[in-house]
Amino acid sequence: MAAFCILKSFTKFVYGINVIYLLLGASMKIFRILFVLVLIFSNINLFSETKGTQLQRNTYGVFDLQKNQLSNVSFYSTNYGIYCLNVSLLETQNAGGCYWPWSSVYQYVFASGFWFGAQKINPATNKLTKYVVYSLDPESGTGLYVPGRIEDGDTAITSYKKKYRIYFSFDFNKNTGTPYISIDGPNWPLWKNTSEKKMPFSSENYNYVNDENNRNIESNTNGPLFISDEDIISVFKDTDLSKYPAGVSESKALGYPLKTEVESHIYTWQEPSELQDIVVFSFTLRNLSSDTLKNCWFGQVNDIDIARSPYTAIGAQNDRIRYCKEKPDLNLFYGWTGLDKGEQGGDFGYIGFSLLESPSIDSKGFIKKNKLLFPQKDQIGLKSARGWVLGNDLKTDSARYQFLSEKKFEEDNGAGDKRMLLSVGSFNLRPWEECRFAFAMILAMPINQLKYDGSIADIATLLQKAQLIKDEYYKGVSAIRSEGKLRAASTIQVYPNPAQDYINLEATGAEFQIYNINGKSVLSGTDTGKIDISGLESGLYLVLSNEKYYKFVKE
């Protein structure tokens, strides 16, 4: 593992020399060259980054920026919803931060993120108004989200720098959830609410434990949750109005923030080799406002720049994109590059983005919650795959919302500096409800390097990998509840009901698990006569005990 890190650090060094050469050739000022040198070498950490057989990183700051260490895809992450962009170089270098294969100079993505559009009553006009919050504006490389959970405040809080860092799974003990280097911050945040030893990576059978004091095996007897070879976890919120272009006062008057909170999971693999070229991004979005958000849309945004570093700005001008209409069940939108803008001699492949999961809704458009994961045929699914070019970026809420909600699928319309949007909608989100979306980023070589034309025949390997990750995503999934269990749930064996401070079960001595209306485990243990529920919020709950479900109401 140490040798692996040194190889990657050496790659960064070579890349830095290329940057310096380019800057000197352009007669840049000496202080800018020195600034870039500092940024490059501050990221190398050849020896401090390797601690025994484990890798551990320092937080970049409250707004964290880190690079993954496993898989065959090299990319950056933030704890505020921007991916594949080396934000530290945004001001000095027009380049992204996603390369494949790892040690190559072949860039594929400049930046990635998402848009969330919704309608609610505007407090100024008292009319239903369209809103869009975003983690990435492709034109500026910035977004509206900041690190942290809303319960800890609306802004990014300096004292919570380590609590809301980007968590990398291999920095933590897999049995105890404790960091290998104790001074580097709190324990792992995800803990199982089931005794299953191996969990499918589409599972929701876990809790995000916000209280650092409860991130331990004593409070969570099922242990920490780890899914892939490299789980990357962060949480962020849209509530810091100082990040909005209109400013705090005007944004508040317009009805912002929406008060959405996002829990981001990224999964990568070193083994098996078939998964090394795939990255999965999962987003759980929560409405923590008092408003029902109506006619909602969620879209993953990808600014692809497929080019040879360091000449990525020029190389981005000849990219092409296309929705794979021949395989609609794969929800695949893919891109490739021409070879006439500095890519000569390059060994370029295809990059694809595939929707893996979207919510399921009832006849009124509200989120169904009676299963943790619905089959794809019961989900909303991909409703559009849109594209546009640099210079045509959308600048208003109404324009972004319309683009999100227009049901169109992109055909190849020639070369350009392309952006891609995969969107899902529409749905309604009540206060305190949540929904989840998952996308895969897939890289694959063409069948015929000489042809390399984006045809369905040439992307056969890309299609194979898209099918593989879809199958893996839905393999081994079991819901903790179903419609039948809900209908059969009895209130007889729980008393008092409704309850305020405690409940009794007729099965004293049995293990129990309490779930809220969203299917999240909120309390578990062994029934010793009285179960203390004073810490639960008012609402409807389910108790699982002796393989049966019981309903009760907490007043």
Coordinates of C-alpha atoms in Angstrom, one line a residue:
M1 CA 0.0 0.0 0.0
A2 CA 2.9 2.4 0.8
A3 CA 4.5 1.8 -2.6
F4 CA 1.1 2.4 -4.2
C5 CA 0.9 5.8 -2.5
I6 CA 4.4 6.8 -3.4
L7 CA 3.7 5.9 -7.1
K8 CA 0.6 8.2 -7.0
S9 CA 2.5 11.0 -5.3
F10 CA 5.2 10.7 -7.9
T11 CA 2.5 11.1 -10.6
K12 CA 1.4 14.3 -8.8
F13 CA 5.0 15.5 -8.9
V14 CA 5.4 14.9 -12.7
Y15 CA 2.0 16.6 -13.2
G16 CA 3.3 19.6 -11.2
I17 CA 6.4 19.8 -13.4
N18 CA 4.1 19.9 -16.5
V19 CA 2.1 22.7 -14.9
I20 CA 5.2 24.8 -14.1
Y21 CA 6.5 24.3 -17.7
L22 CA 3.2 25.5 -19.1
L23 CA 3.1 28.5 -16.8
L24 CA 6.7 29.4 -17.7
G25 CA 5.9 29.1 -21.3
A26 CA 3.0 31.5 -20.9
S27 CA 5.3 34.0 -19.1
M28 CA 3.3 33.9 -15.9
K29 CA 4.5 35.9 -12.9
I30 CA 7.0 34.3 -10.5
F31 CA 4.6 34.6 -7.5
R32 CA 2.0 32.5 -9.3
I33 CA 4.5 29.8 -10.1
L34 CA 5.5 29.7 -6.5
F35 CA 1.9 29.6 -5.4
V36 CA 1.2 26.6 -7.6
L37 CA 4.4 24.9 -6.3
V38 CA 3.1 25.3 -2.7
L39 CA -0.2 23.8 -3.7
I40 CA 1.4 20.8 -5.5
F41 CA 3.9 20.0 -2.8
S42 CA 1.4 20.5 0.0
N43 CA -0.7 17.7 -1.6
I44 CA 2.2 15.3 -2.1
N45 CA 3.0 14.3 1.6
L46 CA 5.1 11.4 0.4
F47 CA 5.8 10.2 3.9
S48 CA 3.3 11.8 6.3
E49 CA 0.4 10.5 4.2
T50 CA 1.5 6.9 4.9
K51 CA 1.1 5.7 8.4
G52 CA 1.9 2.0 8.7
T53 CA -0.3 0.0 6.4
Q54 CA -3.1 2.6 6.7
L55 CA -3.6 5.9 4.9
Q56 CA -4.7 8.9 6.9
R57 CA -5.2 12.4 5.7
N58 CA -5.5 15.8 7.5
T59 CA -8.5 17.9 6.8
Y60 CA -8.0 20.5 4.1
G61 CA -10.1 22.9 6.1
V62 CA -13.8 23.4 7.1
F63 CA -14.4 23.1 3.4
D64 CA -12.6 19.8 2.9
L65 CA -10.9 18.6 -0.3
Q66 CA -9.5 15.1 -0.7
K67 CA -8.4 12.7 -3.3
N68 CA -9.4 9.0 -3.3
Q69 CA -6.8 6.3 -3.0
L70 CA -8.2 3.1 -4.4
S71 CA -9.8 2.0 -7.7
N72 CA -8.5 2.7 -11.1
V73 CA -10.2 6.1 -11.3
S74 CA -8.5 9.1 -9.7
F75 CA -10.8 11.9 -8.5
Y76 CA -11.3 14.6 -5.9
S77 CA -14.1 15.0 -3.5
T78 CA -15.4 17.9 -1.3
N79 CA -17.7 17.8 1.7
Y80 CA -20.1 20.3 0.0
G81 CA -21.2 18.5 -3.1
I82 CA -18.6 19.2 -5.7
Y83 CA -16.8 16.1 -7.1
C84 CA -13.9 15.5 -9.6
L85 CA -12.6 19.0 -9.3
N86 CA -9.3 20.0 -7.7
V87 CA -10.8 23.1 -6.2
S88 CA -7.4 24.3 -4.8
L89 CA -6.2 24.9 -8.4
L90 CA -9.5 26.5 -9.7
E91 CA -8.1 30.0 -9.6
T92 CA -4.7 29.2 -11.2
Q93 CA -5.3 26.3 -13.6
N94 CA -8.2 25.5 -15.9
A95 CA -8.2 21.8 -15.2
G96 CA -10.4 19.3 -13.5
G97 CA -9.6 16.4 -11.2
C98 CA -10.8 13.1 -12.6
Y99 CA -8.2 10.9 -14.4
W100 CA -8.4 7.4 -15.8
P101 CA -6.3 5.2 -15.6
W102 CA -5.0 6.4 -12.2
S103 CA -1.4 7.2 -13.1
S104 CA -2.2 8.6 -16.6
V105 CA -2.6 12.2 -17.8
Y106 CA -6.0 11.5 -19.4
Q107 CA -8.6 13.7 -17.8
Y108 CA -12.3 12.9 -18.2
V109 CA -14.3 15.2 -15.9
F110 CA -13.7 18.9 -15.0
A111 CA -16.4 18.9 -12.2
S112 CA -19.5 17.1 -11.1
G113 CA -22.4 17.8 -8.8
F114 CA -26.2 18.1 -8.7
W115 CA -29.2 20.4 -9.1
F116 CA -32.4 20.1 -7.0
G117 CA -35.5 22.0 -8.3
A118 CA -38.7 22.4 -6.3
Q119 CA -41.9 24.5 -6.1
K120 CA -43.2 26.2 -3.0
I121 CA -45.1 29.3 -2.0
N122 CA -43.0 32.4 -2.3
P123 CA -43.4 34.4 0.9
A124 CA -43.2 37.7 -0.9
T125 CA -45.8 37.0 -3.7
N126 CA -47.8 34.2 -2.0
K127 CA -47.6 32.3 -5.3
L128 CA -46.2 28.9 -6.1
T129 CA -42.6 29.6 -7.3
K130 CA -39.8 27.6 -8.9
Y131 CA -36.6 27.2 -6.9
V132 CA -33.3 25.5 -7.7
V133 CA -30.5 24.9 -5.3
Y134 CA -27.3 23.4 -6.7
S135 CA -24.0 21.9 -5.5
L136 CA -22.3 22.8 -8.8
D137 CA -22.6 25.8 -11.2
P138 CA -20.5 24.5 -14.1
E139 CA -19.7 28.1 -15.2
S140 CA -18.1 29.1 -11.9
G141 CA -17.2 25.7 -10.4
T142 CA -19.0 26.8 -7.2
G143 CA -22.2 25.8 -5.4
L144 CA -24.7 26.8 -2.7
Y145 CA -24.1 23.9 -0.2
V146 CA -21.8 24.1 2.8
P147 CA -20.5 21.3 5.1
G148 CA -22.5 20.0 8.1
R149 CA -26.0 19.1 9.3
I150 CA -28.7 21.7 9.7
E151 CA -29.3 20.7 13.4
D152 CA -25.8 22.1 14.2
G153 CA -26.6 25.5 12.5
D154 CA -27.1 27.1 9.1
T155 CA -23.5 27.8 8.3
A156 CA -20.3 25.8 8.1
I157 CA -18.8 25.9 11.7
T158 CA -15.1 26.1 12.1
S159 CA -15.1 24.1 15.4
Y160 CA -16.8 21.2 13.5
K161 CA -14.0 20.9 10.9
K162 CA -13.2 17.4 11.9
K163 CA -16.7 16.3 12.6
Y164 CA -17.9 17.2 9.1
R165 CA -14.7 16.2 7.3
I166 CA -14.8 13.8 4.3
Y167 CA -14.7 10.3 5.9
F168 CA -12.7 7.6 4.1
S169 CA -13.5 4.1 5.3
F170 CA -9.9 2.7 5.3
D171 CA -8.9 5.3 7.9
F172 CA -11.1 3.4 10.4
N173 CA -11.0 0.1 12.2
K174 CA -13.7 -2.0 10.6
N175 CA -14.8 -3.6 13.9
T176 CA -14.9 -0.6 16.2
G177 CA -15.3 2.4 13.8
T178 CA -12.4 4.2 15.5
P179 CA -9.8 6.1 13.5
Y180 CA -6.4 4.5 13.3
I181 CA -4.9 7.9 14.2
S182 CA -7.0 9.0 17.2
I183 CA -6.2 12.7 17.0
D184 CA -7.5 12.9 13.4
G185 CA -11.1 13.2 14.5
P186 CA -14.2 11.4 15.6
N187 CA -15.3 7.9 14.9
W188 CA -16.9 6.6 11.7
P189 CA -20.4 8.1 11.3
L190 CA -22.4 5.2 9.8
W191 CA -23.6 2.3 12.0
K192 CA -25.7 -0.7 11.2
N193 CA -29.2 -1.2 12.5
T194 CA -29.3 -4.9 11.5
S195 CA -27.1 -7.9 12.5
E196 CA -26.4 -8.8 8.9
K197 CA -22.7 -9.2 8.5
K198 CA -22.4 -8.2 4.8
M199 CA -24.7 -5.5 3.5
P200 CA -25.5 -4.7 -0.1
F201 CA -24.3 -1.2 -1.0
S202 CA -27.8 -0.1 -1.9
S203 CA -28.9 -0.8 1.7
E204 CA -30.5 1.7 4.0
N205 CA -30.2 -0.5 7.1
Y206 CA -28.0 2.0 8.9
N207 CA -28.0 5.2 10.9
Y208 CA -25.9 8.3 10.4
V209 CA -25.0 9.0 14.0
N210 CA -24.5 12.8 14.3
D211 CA -23.6 12.8 18.0
E212 CA -19.9 11.9 18.2
N213 CA -20.3 10.5 21.7
N214 CA -22.7 7.8 20.3
R215 CA -20.4 6.7 17.5
N216 CA -19.3 3.5 19.3
I217 CA -19.9 -0.2 19.6
E218 CA -21.6 0.2 23.0
S219 CA -24.3 2.4 21.5
N220 CA -24.5 0.6 18.2
T221 CA -24.1 -3.1 18.9
N222 CA -24.3 -4.2 15.3
G223 CA -21.1 -2.4 14.5
P224 CA -20.0 0.2 11.9
L225 CA -21.2 0.1 8.3
F226 CA -18.7 -0.4 5.5
I227 CA -19.7 -1.3 2.0
S228 CA -17.0 -1.0 -0.7
D229 CA -13.2 -1.1 -0.6
E230 CA -13.3 2.7 -0.2
D231 CA -16.5 4.4 1.2
I232 CA -16.3 8.2 1.1
I233 CA -19.0 9.9 3.3
S234 CA -20.0 13.5 3.8
V235 CA -23.0 15.6 4.7
F236 CA -23.9 19.2 3.6
K237 CA -26.8 21.7 3.6
D238 CA -28.2 24.6 1.6
T239 CA -28.8 27.0 4.5
D240 CA -25.9 29.4 4.4
L241 CA -27.4 32.3 2.5
S242 CA -24.1 34.1 2.3
K243 CA -23.2 31.6 -0.5
Y244 CA -26.1 32.7 -2.6
P245 CA -25.4 35.1 -5.5
A246 CA -28.3 37.5 -4.4
G247 CA -26.9 37.8 -0.9
V248 CA -28.5 37.1 2.5
S249 CA -31.3 39.6 2.7
E250 CA -32.6 39.3 -0.9
S251 CA -32.3 35.5 -0.9
K252 CA -34.3 35.3 2.3
A253 CA -36.9 37.6 0.9
L254 CA -37.2 35.3 -2.2
G255 CA -38.0 32.3 0.0
Y256 CA -34.5 30.7 0.4
P257 CA -33.2 28.4 1.8
L258 CA -35.2 25.4 0.9
K259 CA -33.6 23.8 4.0
T260 CA -32.4 20.6 2.2
E261 CA -29.7 18.4 3.7
V262 CA -27.7 15.9 1.7
E263 CA -25.9 12.8 2.8
S264 CA -23.4 11.8 0.2
H265 CA -21.9 8.3 -0.2
I266 CA -19.3 7.4 -2.7
Y267 CA -18.2 3.8 -3.4
T268 CA -15.1 2.5 -5.2
W269 CA -13.3 -0.8 -5.5
Q270 CA -9.9 -2.2 -5.9
E271 CA -11.2 -5.8 -6.2
P272 CA -12.7 -7.4 -8.2
S273 CA -11.0 -5.9 -11.2
E274 CA -14.3 -5.5 -13.1
L275 CA -15.3 -2.8 -10.6
Q276 CA -12.1 -0.8 -10.6
D277 CA -13.3 1.5 -13.4
I278 CA -16.7 2.3 -11.7
V279 CA -17.5 4.9 -9.1
V280 CA -21.0 5.0 -7.5
F281 CA -22.4 8.3 -6.1
S282 CA -25.4 8.0 -3.8
F283 CA -27.3 11.1 -2.5
T284 CA -30.0 11.0 0.3
L285 CA -31.8 14.4 0.2
R286 CA -33.9 15.5 3.2
N287 CA -36.5 18.3 3.3
L288 CA -35.9 19.8 6.8
S289 CA -38.2 22.7 6.2
S290 CA -41.8 23.2 7.3
D291 CA -42.9 23.4 3.6
T292 CA -44.0 20.6 1.3
L293 CA -41.8 20.9 -1.7
K294 CA -43.8 20.2 -4.8
N295 CA -43.0 19.0 -8.3
C296 CA -39.4 18.3 -7.4
W297 CA -36.6 17.3 -9.8
F298 CA -33.1 16.0 -9.0
G299 CA -30.4 16.1 -11.6
Q300 CA -26.8 14.9 -11.7
V301 CA -24.6 17.5 -13.5
N302 CA -21.3 16.5 -15.1
D303 CA -19.0 18.9 -16.9
I304 CA -16.9 16.5 -18.9
D305 CA -13.5 17.7 -20.3
I306 CA -11.9 14.7 -22.0
A307 CA -8.4 15.8 -22.8
R308 CA -4.7 15.2 -22.1
S309 CA -3.3 17.2 -19.2
P310 CA -2.1 19.8 -19.0
Y311 CA -3.8 21.0 -22.2
T312 CA -7.3 20.3 -20.9
A313 CA -8.9 23.7 -21.8
I314 CA -8.1 23.1 -25.5
G315 CA -8.8 19.4 -25.4
A316 CA -12.3 20.0 -24.0
Q317 CA -13.5 21.7 -27.1
N318 CA -14.1 18.6 -29.2
D319 CA -16.1 16.4 -26.8
R320 CA -19.3 14.6 -27.8
I321 CA -22.2 13.2 -25.8
R322 CA -25.1 10.8 -26.5
Y323 CA -27.9 9.1 -24.6
C324 CA -27.9 5.3 -25.2
K325 CA -31.4 4.9 -26.5
E326 CA -30.7 1.4 -27.7
K327 CA -30.4 0.2 -24.0
P328 CA -33.0 2.4 -22.1
D329 CA -32.9 0.0 -19.1
L330 CA -29.3 1.1 -18.4
N331 CA -30.2 4.8 -18.1
L332 CA -26.9 5.5 -19.7
F333 CA -25.6 8.9 -20.9
Y334 CA -22.0 8.8 -22.3
G335 CA -19.3 10.9 -23.8
W336 CA -16.1 10.6 -25.8
T337 CA -13.6 13.0 -27.5
G338 CA -12.2 13.8 -30.9
L339 CA -8.5 13.4 -31.4
D340 CA -7.7 16.8 -33.0
K341 CA -7.2 19.1 -29.9
G342 CA -4.0 17.8 -28.4
E343 CA -5.2 14.2 -27.9
Q344 CA -3.0 12.8 -30.6
G345 CA -1.2 9.7 -29.4
G346 CA -3.7 9.4 -26.5
D347 CA -5.3 6.2 -25.5
F348 CA -8.8 7.6 -24.7
G349 CA -11.9 5.7 -23.9
Y350 CA -15.6 6.4 -23.1
I351 CA -17.1 7.9 -19.9
G352 CA -20.7 7.0 -19.0
F353 CA -23.1 8.1 -16.3
S354 CA -25.9 5.8 -15.4
L355 CA -28.9 6.3 -13.1
L356 CA -29.0 3.4 -10.6
E357 CA -31.8 4.4 -8.2
S358 CA -34.6 6.9 -7.9
P359 CA -37.6 7.2 -5.6
S360 CA -40.9 5.5 -6.1
I361 CA -44.1 7.6 -5.8
D362 CA -47.8 7.1 -5.2
S363 CA -50.6 8.3 -7.4
K364 CA -50.4 11.8 -5.9
G365 CA -46.6 12.1 -6.5
F366 CA -45.6 11.6 -2.8
I367 CA -42.6 9.3 -1.9
K368 CA -43.5 5.7 -1.1
K369 CA -41.9 4.6 2.2
N370 CA -43.1 1.0 2.6
K371 CA -39.9 -0.5 1.2
L372 CA -36.3 0.5 1.5
L373 CA -35.6 -0.2 -2.2
F374 CA -38.1 -0.7 -4.9
P375 CA -37.4 -2.5 -8.2
Q376 CA -36.4 -0.2 -10.9
K377 CA -39.6 -0.8 -12.8
D378 CA -41.5 0.8 -9.8
Q379 CA -39.2 3.8 -9.6
I380 CA -39.6 7.2 -11.3
G381 CA -36.6 6.5 -13.4
L382 CA -34.6 8.7 -15.8
K383 CA -36.8 11.3 -17.4
S384 CA -34.2 13.3 -19.3
A385 CA -30.6 13.3 -20.5
R386 CA -29.7 16.8 -21.5
G387 CA -26.6 18.4 -22.9
W388 CA -25.3 21.9 -23.5
V389 CA -22.0 23.6 -24.3
L390 CA -19.8 26.2 -22.5
G391 CA -21.3 29.6 -23.1
N392 CA -24.9 28.4 -22.8
D393 CA -24.8 27.9 -19.0
L394 CA -28.2 28.7 -17.3
K395 CA -28.2 31.5 -14.8
T396 CA -31.7 31.7 -13.3
D397 CA -33.9 29.4 -11.2
S398 CA -36.7 29.4 -13.9
A399 CA -34.2 28.4 -16.6
R400 CA -32.6 25.7 -14.6
Y401 CA -35.9 24.3 -13.4
Q402 CA -37.2 24.2 -17.0
F403 CA -34.1 22.5 -18.2
L404 CA -34.4 19.9 -15.3
S405 CA -38.0 19.2 -16.1
E406 CA -38.0 19.1 -19.9
K407 CA -38.3 15.4 -20.9
K408 CA -35.7 15.3 -23.6
F409 CA -32.9 12.8 -24.5
E410 CA -29.7 14.0 -26.2
E411 CA -28.6 12.8 -29.6
D412 CA -25.0 13.4 -30.7
N413 CA -25.1 16.9 -32.3
G414 CA -21.4 17.5 -32.9
A415 CA -18.3 18.4 -30.9
G416 CA -18.0 21.1 -28.2
D417 CA -17.2 21.7 -24.6
K418 CA -20.0 19.7 -23.2
R419 CA -22.0 19.5 -20.0
M420 CA -24.4 16.6 -19.1
L421 CA -27.5 16.4 -17.0
L422 CA -29.4 13.3 -16.0
S423 CA -32.7 14.2 -14.2
V424 CA -35.4 12.5 -12.3
G425 CA -38.9 13.8 -11.5
S426 CA -41.4 14.9 -10.6
F427 CA -42.2 14.1 -7.0
N428 CA -43.4 15.8 -3.8
L429 CA -41.4 15.9 -0.6
R430 CA -43.2 16.5 2.7
P431 CA -41.5 18.2 5.7
W432 CA -38.9 15.8 7.2
E433 CA -39.1 13.3 4.4
E434 CA -36.2 12.1 2.4
C435 CA -35.4 10.5 -0.9
R436 CA -32.4 8.8 -2.5
F437 CA -30.7 8.9 -5.9
A438 CA -27.7 6.9 -7.0
F439 CA -25.6 7.2 -10.2
A440 CA -22.6 5.3 -11.5
M441 CA -19.6 6.9 -13.3
I442 CA -18.2 4.2 -15.6
L443 CA -15.1 4.3 -17.8
A444 CA -14.2 1.8 -20.6
M445 CA -12.1 1.5 -23.6
P446 CA -13.6 1.3 -27.2
I447 CA -13.9 -1.9 -29.0
N448 CA -12.0 -0.4 -32.0
Q449 CA -9.4 2.3 -31.1
L450 CA -9.0 3.2 -34.7
K451 CA -12.8 3.7 -35.2
Y452 CA -13.7 5.3 -31.8
D453 CA -16.9 6.9 -33.1
G454 CA -19.4 6.6 -30.2
S455 CA -21.4 3.9 -32.0
I456 CA -23.4 1.3 -30.1
A457 CA -21.0 -1.3 -31.3
D458 CA -17.9 0.5 -30.1
I459 CA -19.3 1.0 -26.5
A460 CA -19.8 -2.7 -25.9
T461 CA -17.4 -2.7 -22.9
L462 CA -19.1 0.3 -21.5
L463 CA -22.5 -1.4 -21.8
Q464 CA -21.1 -4.5 -20.1
K465 CA -19.8 -2.5 -17.1
A466 CA -23.1 -0.5 -16.9
Q467 CA -25.0 -3.8 -16.6
L468 CA -22.5 -5.2 -14.1
I469 CA -22.9 -2.3 -11.7
K470 CA -26.7 -2.3 -12.0
D471 CA -26.8 -6.0 -11.1
E472 CA -24.4 -5.5 -8.2
Y473 CA -26.5 -2.6 -6.9
Y474 CA -29.6 -4.7 -6.6
K475 CA -28.0 -7.9 -5.5
G476 CA -28.8 -9.1 -2.0
V477 CA -31.2 -6.3 -1.1
S478 CA -33.8 -7.1 1.5
A479 CA -36.3 -4.5 2.8
I480 CA -36.9 -4.2 6.5
R481 CA -40.6 -3.8 5.9
S482 CA -43.2 -4.3 3.2
E483 CA -46.8 -3.4 2.6
G484 CA -47.9 -6.7 4.0
K485 CA -46.0 -6.2 7.2
L486 CA -47.5 -2.7 7.6
R487 CA -51.0 -4.0 7.0
A488 CA -50.5 -6.8 9.5
A489 CA -48.9 -4.7 12.2
S490 CA -50.8 -5.0 15.4
T491 CA -51.3 -2.4 18.1
I492 CA -52.5 -4.9 20.7
Q493 CA -49.1 -5.9 22.0
V494 CA -47.8 -2.4 22.6
Y495 CA -49.1 -0.3 25.5
P496 CA -49.8 2.4 26.4
N497 CA -50.7 3.5 22.9
P498 CA -50.5 6.4 22.3
A499 CA -47.5 6.8 24.5
Q500 CA -45.4 9.7 25.9
D501 CA -42.4 8.5 27.9
Y502 CA -42.3 4.7 27.6
I503 CA -43.9 1.7 26.0
N504 CA -44.4 -1.9 27.1
L505 CA -44.2 -5.0 24.9
E506 CA -45.8 -8.3 25.8
A507 CA -42.6 -10.0 24.8
T508 CA -40.4 -8.9 27.7
G509 CA -36.8 -10.0 27.3
A510 CA -36.8 -9.9 23.5
E511 CA -34.6 -7.8 21.2
F512 CA -36.4 -4.9 19.7
Q513 CA -35.8 -2.3 17.0
I514 CA -37.9 0.9 16.6
Y515 CA -38.3 2.5 13.1
N516 CA -39.7 5.9 12.2
I517 CA -42.1 6.5 9.4
N518 CA -39.2 6.8 6.9
G519 CA -37.9 3.3 7.8
K520 CA -34.9 4.6 9.7
S521 CA -33.9 2.8 13.0
V522 CA -34.2 5.3 15.8
L523 CA -33.9 3.0 18.9
S524 CA -32.8 -0.6 19.6
G525 CA -32.0 -2.9 22.5
T526 CA -33.5 -5.5 24.8
D527 CA -36.9 -5.1 26.4
T528 CA -36.5 -5.1 30.2
G529 CA -40.0 -4.2 31.0
K530 CA -40.3 -0.6 29.9
I531 CA -38.8 0.9 26.8
D532 CA -37.9 4.6 27.2
I533 CA -39.1 6.6 24.2
S534 CA -39.0 10.1 25.8
G535 CA -36.2 11.0 23.4
L536 CA -38.3 10.3 20.2
E537 CA -40.1 13.0 18.3
S538 CA -43.9 12.8 18.1
G539 CA -45.2 10.6 15.3
L540 CA -46.0 7.1 14.1
Y541 CA -43.4 4.3 14.8
L542 CA -43.0 0.6 14.2
V543 CA -41.5 -1.8 16.6
L544 CA -39.8 -5.0 15.3
S545 CA -39.7 -7.8 17.9
N546 CA -39.7 -11.5 17.6
E547 CA -39.9 -11.1 13.8
K548 CA -43.2 -9.2 14.1
Y549 CA -44.1 -5.5 13.6
Y550 CA -46.2 -3.4 16.0
K551 CA -47.4 0.1 15.5
F552 CA -47.6 2.8 18.2
V553 CA -47.9 6.6 18.3
K554 CA -45.6 8.8 20.3
E555 CA -47.4 11.9 21.5

